[in-house]
Tab-separated table of N, CA, C and O in Angstrom:
chain	number	residue	atom	x	y	z
A	1	MET	N	0.761	-1.473	-0.297
A	1	MET	CA	-0.057	-0.153	-0.125
A	1	MET	C	0.864	1.296	0.040
A	1	MET	O	0.657	2.270	-0.571
A	2	THR	N	2.024	1.252	0.692
A	2	THR	CA	2.918	2.392	0.473
A	2	THR	C	3.257	2.656	-0.917
A	2	THR	O	3.192	4.081	-1.207
A	3	THR	N	3.591	1.690	-1.318
A	3	THR	CA	4.101	2.327	-2.830
A	3	THR	C	3.178	2.548	-3.496
A	3	THR	O	3.280	3.746	-4.235
A	4	TRP	N	1.616	2.294	-3.543
A	4	TRP	CA	0.764	3.299	-4.223
A	4	TRP	C	0.642	4.509	-3.355
A	4	TRP	O	0.367	5.740	-4.271
A	5	LEU	N	0.904	4.785	-2.368
A	5	LEU	CA	1.163	6.119	-1.490
A	5	LEU	C	1.969	7.091	-2.252
A	5	LEU	O	1.888	8.410	-2.984
A	6	TYR	N	3.140	6.334	-2.582
A	6	TYR	CA	4.410	7.277	-3.245
A	6	TYR	C	3.913	7.624	-4.582
A	6	TYR	O	4.407	8.649	-5.145
A	7	ILE	N	3.419	6.508	-5.441
A	7	ILE	CA	2.952	6.899	-6.733
A	7	ILE	C	1.913	8.146	-6.938
A	7	ILE	O	2.181	8.625	-7.446
A	8	LEU	N	1.105	7.977	-6.219
A	8	LEU	CA	-0.104	8.966	-5.651
A	8	LEU	C	0.441	10.438	-5.957
A	8	LEU	O	0.177	11.326	-6.173
A	9	ALA	N	1.387	10.316	-4.819
A	9	ALA	CA	2.084	11.633	-3.968
A	9	ALA	C	2.990	12.047	-5.266
A	9	ALA	O	2.956	13.326	-5.920
A	10	ALA	N	3.705	11.110	-6.085
A	10	ALA	CA	4.221	11.586	-7.116
A	10	ALA	C	3.666	12.432	-8.612
A	10	ALA	O	3.791	13.498	-8.851
A	11	GLY	N	2.322	11.575	-8.538
A	11	GLY	CA	1.345	12.097	-9.498
A	11	GLY	C	0.609	13.481	-9.000
A	11	GLY	O	0.588	14.162	-9.925
A	12	VAL	N	0.489	14.212	-7.832
A	12	VAL	CA	-0.084	15.065	-7.354
A	12	VAL	C	1.098	16.291	-7.531
A	12	VAL	O	1.136	17.432	-7.890
A	13	VAL	N	2.658	15.705	-7.055
A	13	VAL	CA	3.414	16.990	-7.291
A	13	VAL	C	3.681	17.126	-9.166
A	13	VAL	O	4.083	18.353	-9.283
A	14	ALA	N	3.664	16.024	-9.733
A	14	ALA	CA	3.920	16.471	-10.888
A	14	ALA	C	2.630	17.688	-11.707
A	14	ALA	O	3.099	18.287	-12.425
A	15	PHE	N	1.754	17.257	-11.316
A	15	PHE	CA	0.345	17.869	-11.719
A	15	PHE	C	0.635	19.468	-11.105
A	15	PHE	O	-0.015	20.383	-11.683
A	16	LEU	N	0.833	19.312	-9.870
A	16	LEU	CA	0.924	20.833	-9.364
A	16	LEU	C	2.035	21.281	-10.005
A	16	LEU	O	1.939	22.633	-10.264
A	17	THR	N	3.024	20.755	-10.480
A	17	THR	CA	4.168	21.450	-10.910
A	17	THR	C	3.902	21.925	-12.418
A	17	THR	O	4.132	23.245	-12.637
A	18	LYS	N	3.103	21.071	-12.995
A	18	LYS	CA	2.753	21.730	-14.540
A	18	LYS	C	1.693	22.875	-14.224
A	18	LYS	O	1.751	23.536	-14.850
A	19	LEU	N	0.808	22.528	-13.273
A	19	LEU	CA	-0.253	23.732	-12.800
A	19	LEU	C	0.743	25.089	-12.444
A	19	LEU	O	0.355	26.231	-12.950
A	20	ILE	N	1.651	25.021	-11.956
A	20	ILE	CA	2.447	26.270	-11.560
A	20	ILE	C	2.927	26.792	-12.719
A	20	ILE	O	3.115	28.157	-12.820
A	21	GLY	N	3.134	25.773	-13.736
A	21	GLY	CA	4.073	26.426	-15.335
A	21	GLY	C	2.855	27.331	-15.884
A	21	GLY	O	3.537	28.193	-16.246
A	22	TYR	N	1.643	26.634	-16.070
A	22	TYR	CA	0.780	27.602	-16.544
A	22	TYR	C	0.472	28.597	-15.818
A	22	TYR	O	-0.315	30.230	-16.333
A	23	LEU	N	0.518	28.929	-14.434
A	23	LEU	CA	0.357	29.964	-14.031
A	23	LEU	C	1.411	31.451	-13.705
A	23	LEU	O	1.427	32.352	-13.250
A	24	VAL	N	2.508	30.745	-14.301
A	24	VAL	CA	3.603	32.338	-14.800
A	24	VAL	C	3.227	33.238	-15.357
A	24	VAL	O	2.776	32.511	-16.458
A	25	PRO	N	3.305	34.397	-14.903
A	25	PRO	CA	2.935	35.383	-16.080
A	25	PRO	C	3.815	35.470	-17.266
A	25	PRO	O	4.850	34.730	-17.457
A	26	ALA	N	2.944	35.836	-18.303
A	26	ALA	CA	3.662	35.762	-19.713
A	26	ALA	C	4.826	36.437	-19.749
A	26	ALA	O	5.955	35.996	-20.663
A	27	ARG	N	4.764	38.025	-19.192
A	27	ARG	CA	6.129	38.345	-19.211
A	27	ARG	C	7.128	37.784	-18.988
A	27	ARG	O	8.449	38.315	-18.827
A	28	VAL	N	7.092	37.242	-17.607
A	28	VAL	CA	8.128	36.030	-17.284
A	28	VAL	C	8.425	35.153	-18.050
A	28	VAL	O	10.079	35.394	-18.433
A	29	LEU	N	7.760	34.959	-19.061
A	29	LEU	CA	8.267	33.840	-20.240
A	29	LEU	C	8.789	34.415	-20.999
A	29	LEU	O	9.683	33.888	-22.024
A	30	LYS	N	8.861	35.786	-21.625
A	30	LYS	CA	9.066	36.372	-22.750
A	30	LYS	C	10.701	37.383	-22.456
A	30	LYS	O	10.781	37.844	-23.366
A	31	ASN	N	10.949	37.006	-21.025
A	31	ASN	CA	12.289	37.552	-20.564
A	31	ASN	C	13.303	37.174	-21.822
A	31	ASN	O	13.279	35.723	-21.720
A	32	LYS	N	14.601	37.715	-21.787
A	32	LYS	CA	15.429	37.279	-22.798
A	32	LYS	C	16.263	36.108	-21.734
A	32	LYS	O	16.433	35.257	-22.332
A	33	ARG	N	16.617	36.548	-20.343
A	33	ARG	CA	17.206	35.674	-19.819
A	33	ARG	C	16.607	34.599	-19.232
A	33	ARG	O	16.969	33.511	-19.356
A	34	MET	N	15.393	34.281	-19.457
A	34	MET	CA	14.512	33.384	-19.107
A	34	MET	C	14.729	32.485	-20.460
A	34	MET	O	14.561	31.096	-20.126
A	35	THR	N	14.354	32.773	-21.488
A	35	THR	CA	14.534	32.281	-22.632
A	35	THR	C	16.142	31.670	-22.925
A	35	THR	O	16.124	30.391	-23.144
A	36	ARG	N	16.846	32.079	-22.314
A	36	ARG	CA	18.167	31.904	-22.788
A	36	ARG	C	18.345	30.489	-21.733
A	36	ARG	O	18.824	29.221	-21.980
A	37	VAL	N	17.854	31.122	-20.456
A	37	VAL	CA	18.132	29.516	-19.395
A	37	VAL	C	17.273	28.441	-19.768
A	37	VAL	O	17.969	27.201	-19.641
A	38	ALA	N	16.018	28.727	-20.506
A	38	ALA	CA	15.394	27.402	-20.621
A	38	ALA	C	15.933	26.830	-21.866
A	38	ALA	O	16.181	25.330	-21.882
A	39	GLY	N	16.425	27.334	-23.025
A	39	GLY	CA	17.001	26.837	-23.977
A	39	GLY	C	18.544	26.155	-23.295
A	39	GLY	O	18.532	24.784	-23.903
A	40	THR	N	18.855	26.669	-22.726
A	40	THR	CA	20.357	26.137	-22.238
A	40	THR	C	20.163	24.885	-21.264
A	40	THR	O	20.616	23.682	-21.429
A	41	LEU	N	19.106	25.033	-20.329
A	41	LEU	CA	18.541	23.717	-19.608
A	41	LEU	C	18.156	22.680	-20.427
A	41	LEU	O	18.565	21.486	-20.214
A	42	THR	N	17.404	23.088	-21.718
A	42	THR	CA	16.991	21.761	-22.333
A	42	THR	C	18.275	21.372	-23.065
A	42	THR	O	18.218	20.069	-23.146
A	43	ILE	N	19.313	21.807	-23.389
A	43	ILE	CA	20.365	21.316	-24.046
A	43	ILE	C	21.136	20.325	-23.216
A	43	ILE	O	21.521	19.263	-23.598
A	44	GLY	N	21.061	20.819	-21.871
A	44	GLY	CA	21.711	20.266	-20.926
A	44	GLY	C	21.325	19.064	-20.584
A	44	GLY	O	21.992	17.910	-20.544
A	45	LEU	N	20.058	18.949	-20.283
A	45	LEU	CA	19.224	18.023	-19.911
A	45	LEU	C	19.354	16.863	-21.143
A	45	LEU	O	19.642	15.848	-21.241
A	46	LEU	N	19.043	17.276	-22.436
A	46	LEU	CA	19.503	15.986	-23.449
A	46	LEU	C	20.678	15.629	-23.605
A	46	LEU	O	20.808	14.576	-23.926
A	47	ALA	N	21.710	16.708	-23.598
A	47	ALA	CA	23.165	15.995	-23.504
A	47	ALA	C	23.456	15.236	-22.567
A	47	ALA	O	23.838	14.213	-22.827
A	48	SER	N	22.881	15.480	-21.389
A	48	SER	CA	23.464	14.172	-20.363
A	48	SER	C	22.482	13.106	-20.591
A	48	SER	O	22.839	11.902	-20.322
A	49	LEU	N	21.293	13.385	-20.670
A	49	LEU	CA	20.034	11.744	-21.184
A	49	LEU	C	20.990	11.204	-22.296
A	49	LEU	O	21.336	9.760	-22.282
A	50	THR	N	21.663	11.865	-23.509
A	50	THR	CA	22.598	10.779	-24.529
A	50	THR	C	23.793	10.044	-23.845
A	50	THR	O	23.851	9.369	-24.002
A	51	VAL	N	24.754	10.832	-23.251
A	51	VAL	CA	25.671	10.410	-22.474
A	51	VAL	C	24.919	9.343	-21.379
A	51	VAL	O	25.965	8.208	-21.597
A	52	LEU	N	24.289	9.588	-20.631
A	52	LEU	CA	23.700	8.057	-20.016
A	52	LEU	C	23.609	7.260	-20.843
A	52	LEU	O	23.829	6.259	-20.223
A	53	ASN	N	22.541	7.345	-21.754
A	53	ASN	CA	22.110	6.052	-22.271
A	53	ASN	C	22.853	5.538	-23.574
A	53	ASN	O	23.050	4.579	-23.826
A	54	THR	N	24.485	6.274	-23.329
A	54	THR	CA	25.268	5.536	-24.761
A	54	THR	C	26.148	5.203	-23.663
A	54	THR	O	26.916	3.939	-23.839
A	55	LEU	N	26.592	5.662	-22.634
A	55	LEU	CA	27.690	4.846	-21.748
A	55	LEU	C	27.147	4.108	-20.474
A	55	LEU	O	27.920	3.186	-19.970
A	56	ALA	N	25.920	3.897	-20.211
A	56	ALA	CA	25.641	3.030	-18.843
A	56	ALA	C	24.826	2.334	-19.006
A	56	ALA	O	23.812	2.036	-20.233
A	57	ASN	N	24.684	1.209	-18.421
A	57	ASN	CA	23.883	-0.136	-18.571
A	57	ASN	C	23.741	-0.332	-16.880
A	57	ASN	O	24.584	-0.914	-16.437
A	58	GLY	N	22.497	0.249	-16.568
A	58	GLY	CA	22.428	-0.365	-15.118
A	58	GLY	C	23.115	0.512	-14.414
A	58	GLY	O	23.324	1.461	-14.410
A	59	GLN	N	23.856	-0.101	-13.279
A	59	GLN	CA	25.006	0.792	-12.527
A	59	GLN	C	26.479	0.757	-13.077
A	59	GLN	O	27.208	1.249	-12.365
A	60	GLN	N	26.490	0.081	-14.482
A	60	GLN	CA	27.889	-0.048	-14.947
A	60	GLN	C	28.127	0.901	-16.101
A	60	GLN	O	27.164	1.054	-16.733
A	61	LEU	N	29.454	1.216	-16.546
A	61	LEU	CA	29.656	2.125	-17.693
A	61	LEU	C	30.086	0.492	-18.818
A	61	LEU	O	30.609	0.012	-18.423
A	62	ILE	N	29.652	0.742	-20.094
A	62	ILE	CA	29.664	0.073	-20.818
A	62	ILE	C	30.352	1.031	-22.272
A	62	ILE	O	29.987	1.932	-22.537
A	63	PHE	N	31.392	0.351	-22.946
A	63	PHE	CA	31.872	0.926	-23.935
A	63	PHE	C	31.529	-0.131	-25.213
A	63	PHE	O	32.195	-0.972	-25.341
A	64	ASP	N	30.674	0.539	-25.681
A	64	ASP	CA	29.967	-0.772	-26.901
A	64	ASP	C	29.964	-0.017	-28.294
A	64	ASP	O	30.357	1.015	-28.444
A	65	SER	N	29.209	-0.492	-28.901
A	65	SER	CA	28.553	0.175	-30.714
A	65	SER	C	28.274	1.684	-30.426
A	65	SER	O	28.058	2.374	-31.229
A	66	ARG	N	27.338	1.855	-29.056
A	66	ARG	CA	26.736	3.109	-29.266
A	66	ARG	C	27.950	4.290	-29.024
A	66	ARG	O	27.352	5.189	-29.595
A	67	ILE	N	28.729	4.314	-28.582
A	67	ILE	CA	29.957	5.144	-28.397
A	67	ILE	C	30.205	5.696	-30.138
A	67	ILE	O	30.393	6.727	-30.432
A	68	GLY	N	30.810	4.367	-30.621
A	68	GLY	CA	30.753	4.783	-32.067
A	68	GLY	C	29.929	5.246	-32.786
A	68	GLY	O	29.865	6.424	-33.770
A	69	SER	N	28.765	5.141	-32.590
A	69	SER	CA	27.337	5.694	-33.166
A	69	SER	C	27.380	7.152	-32.888
A	69	SER	O	27.045	8.066	-33.598
A	70	LEU	N	27.655	7.728	-31.727
A	70	LEU	CA	27.757	9.062	-30.865
A	70	LEU	C	28.780	9.790	-31.452
A	70	LEU	O	28.464	10.660	-31.884
A	71	VAL	N	29.955	9.138	-31.866
A	71	VAL	CA	31.224	9.683	-32.636
A	71	VAL	C	30.761	10.333	-33.990
A	71	VAL	O	30.824	11.258	-34.343
A	72	ALA	N	30.156	9.175	-34.396
A	72	ALA	CA	29.685	9.340	-35.942
A	72	ALA	C	28.682	10.237	-36.104
A	72	ALA	O	28.745	11.476	-36.822
A	73	ALA	N	27.639	10.081	-35.178
A	73	ALA	CA	26.621	11.674	-34.940
A	73	ALA	C	27.360	13.111	-35.177
A	73	ALA	O	26.804	13.664	-35.627
A	74	LEU	N	28.101	13.043	-33.928
A	74	LEU	CA	28.832	14.251	-34.040
A	74	LEU	C	29.482	14.666	-34.754
A	74	LEU	O	29.641	15.673	-34.827
A	75	ILE	N	30.414	13.816	-35.660
A	75	ILE	CA	31.164	14.431	-36.883
A	75	ILE	C	30.183	14.806	-37.645
A	75	ILE	O	30.231	15.977	-38.412
A	76	ALA	N	28.904	14.156	-38.110
A	76	ALA	CA	27.823	14.582	-38.861
A	76	ALA	C	27.305	16.061	-38.290
A	76	ALA	O	27.053	16.763	-39.342
A	77	LEU	N	27.442	16.028	-37.233
A	77	LEU	CA	26.987	17.742	-36.785
A	77	LEU	C	27.676	18.538	-36.741
A	77	LEU	O	27.572	19.498	-37.525
A	78	LEU	N	29.083	18.387	-36.563
A	78	LEU	CA	30.080	19.033	-36.954
A	78	LEU	C	30.284	19.732	-38.154
A	78	LEU	O	30.726	20.570	-38.872
A	79	LEU	N	29.546	18.629	-39.299
A	79	LEU	CA	29.716	18.849	-40.500
A	79	LEU	C	28.470	19.912	-40.994
A	79	LEU	O	28.536	19.908	-42.323
A	80	ARG	N	28.079	19.963	-39.723
A	80	ARG	CA	26.518	20.688	-40.408
A	80	ARG	C	25.160	20.025	-41.051
A	80	ARG	O	24.517	20.709	-42.061
A	81	ALA	N	25.455	18.527	-40.823
A	81	ALA	CA	24.560	17.995	-41.765
A	81	ALA	C	23.124	18.044	-41.019
A	81	ALA	O	22.987	18.437	-39.832
A	82	PRO	N	21.680	17.837	-41.909
A	82	PRO	CA	20.580	18.168	-41.029
A	82	PRO	C	20.199	16.844	-40.117
A	82	PRO	O	21.090	15.905	-40.589
A	83	PHE	N	19.419	17.261	-39.684
A	83	PHE	CA	18.859	16.302	-38.240
A	83	PHE	C	18.784	14.944	-38.866
A	83	PHE	O	19.358	13.831	-37.894
A	84	LEU	N	17.945	14.770	-39.672
A	84	LEU	CA	17.773	13.357	-40.369
A	84	LEU	C	19.004	12.597	-40.737
A	84	LEU	O	19.126	11.572	-40.549
A	85	VAL	N	19.700	13.353	-41.340
A	85	VAL	CA	21.113	12.849	-41.782
A	85	VAL	C	21.935	12.278	-40.557
A	85	VAL	O	22.508	11.117	-40.228
A	86	VAL	N	22.021	12.900	-39.557
A	86	VAL	CA	22.691	12.906	-38.267
A	86	VAL	C	22.234	11.364	-37.586
A	86	VAL	O	23.266	10.704	-37.353
A	87	VAL	N	20.909	11.450	-37.754
A	87	VAL	CA	20.134	10.363	-37.202
A	87	VAL	C	20.575	8.953	-37.792
A	87	VAL	O	20.951	7.731	-37.245
A	88	ILE	N	20.495	9.158	-38.891
A	88	ILE	CA	20.552	8.049	-40.320
A	88	ILE	C	22.339	7.664	-40.079
A	88	ILE	O	22.608	6.302	-39.794
A	89	VAL	N	22.976	8.717	-39.774
A	89	VAL	CA	24.819	8.085	-39.781
A	89	VAL	C	25.068	7.575	-38.374
A	89	VAL	O	25.523	6.623	-38.405
A	90	GLY	N	24.414	7.910	-37.286
A	90	GLY	CA	24.410	7.240	-35.986
A	90	GLY	C	23.944	5.959	-36.549
A	90	GLY	O	24.625	4.897	-35.807
A	91	ALA	N	22.601	5.992	-36.756
A	91	ALA	CA	22.038	4.587	-36.610
A	91	ALA	C	22.640	3.337	-37.751
A	91	ALA	O	23.269	2.352	-37.102
A	92	ALA	N	23.627	3.912	-38.710
A	92	ALA	CA	24.450	3.408	-39.409
A	92	ALA	C	25.826	2.899	-38.815
A	92	ALA	O	25.994	1.772	-39.193
A	93	ALA	N	26.157	3.859	-38.110
A	93	ALA	CA	27.452	3.386	-37.640
A	93	ALA	C	27.375	2.425	-36.463
A	93	ALA	O	27.722	1.430	-36.395
A	94	ALA	N	26.231	2.777	-35.800
A	94	ALA	CA	25.891	1.196	-34.611
A	94	ALA	C	25.554	0.044	-35.511
A	94	ALA	O	26.337	-1.038	-34.837
A	95	ALA	N	24.960	0.195	-36.384
A	95	ALA	CA	24.604	-1.075	-37.181
A	95	ALA	C	25.841	-1.997	-37.994
A	95	ALA	O	26.449	-3.158	-37.637
A	96	LEU	N	26.849	-0.964	-38.163
A	96	LEU	CA	28.365	-1.354	-38.525
A	96	LEU	C	28.802	-2.350	-37.759
A	96	LEU	O	29.710	-3.016	-37.982
A	97	LEU	N	29.194	-1.181	-36.567
A	97	LEU	CA	29.979	-1.812	-35.312
A	97	LEU	C	29.646	-2.975	-34.983
A	97	LEU	O	30.307	-3.783	-34.550
A	98	ARG	N	28.100	-2.991	-34.803
A	98	ARG	CA	27.490	-4.452	-34.583
A	98	ARG	C	27.763	-5.460	-35.150
A	98	ARG	O	27.963	-6.736	-34.975
A	99	LEU	N	27.400	-5.311	-36.919
A	99	LEU	CA	28.158	-6.142	-37.745
A	99	LEU	C	29.441	-6.676	-37.286
A	99	LEU	O	29.866	-7.716	-37.697
A	100	ALA	N	30.212	-5.707	-37.310
A	100	ALA	CA	31.494	-5.896	-37.000
A	100	ALA	C	31.866	-6.650	-35.527
A	100	ALA	O	33.091	-7.321	-35.818
A	101	GLY	N	31.150	-6.937	-34.681
A	101	GLY	CA	31.243	-7.652	-33.661
A	101	GLY	C	31.199	-7.078	-32.404
A	101	GLY	O	31.429	-7.779	-31.227
A	102	LEU	N	31.267	-5.797	-32.594
A	102	LEU	CA	30.787	-5.049	-31.247
A	102	LEU	C	29.860	-5.262	-30.347
A	102	LEU	O	28.899	-5.191	-31.197
A	103	PRO	N	29.634	-5.201	-29.313
A	103	PRO	CA	28.591	-5.619	-28.825
A	103	PRO	C	27.495	-4.414	-28.524
A	103	PRO	O	27.779	-3.167	-28.864
């Protein structure tokens, strides 16, 4: 029963957090600093999620074909390829590395 209480509490907190976001005045959201902070936080969160999903497996660090695909996608990004091309390059690199025998 305690687990359901935690799940319910987490749901209530998530709902209230979203509700508070709707109550923020528009002038605060249009502030240049707030726009820059929101953009920077988004990039930071996405980068950390990418690194976490690339290097971690449970409680362990793993070096496998995902790192190669991330490096290939990074090179495509540096070459200013469109986003779809970056995704395809990363997927193709992972497929080729796995075909070569890397886990």
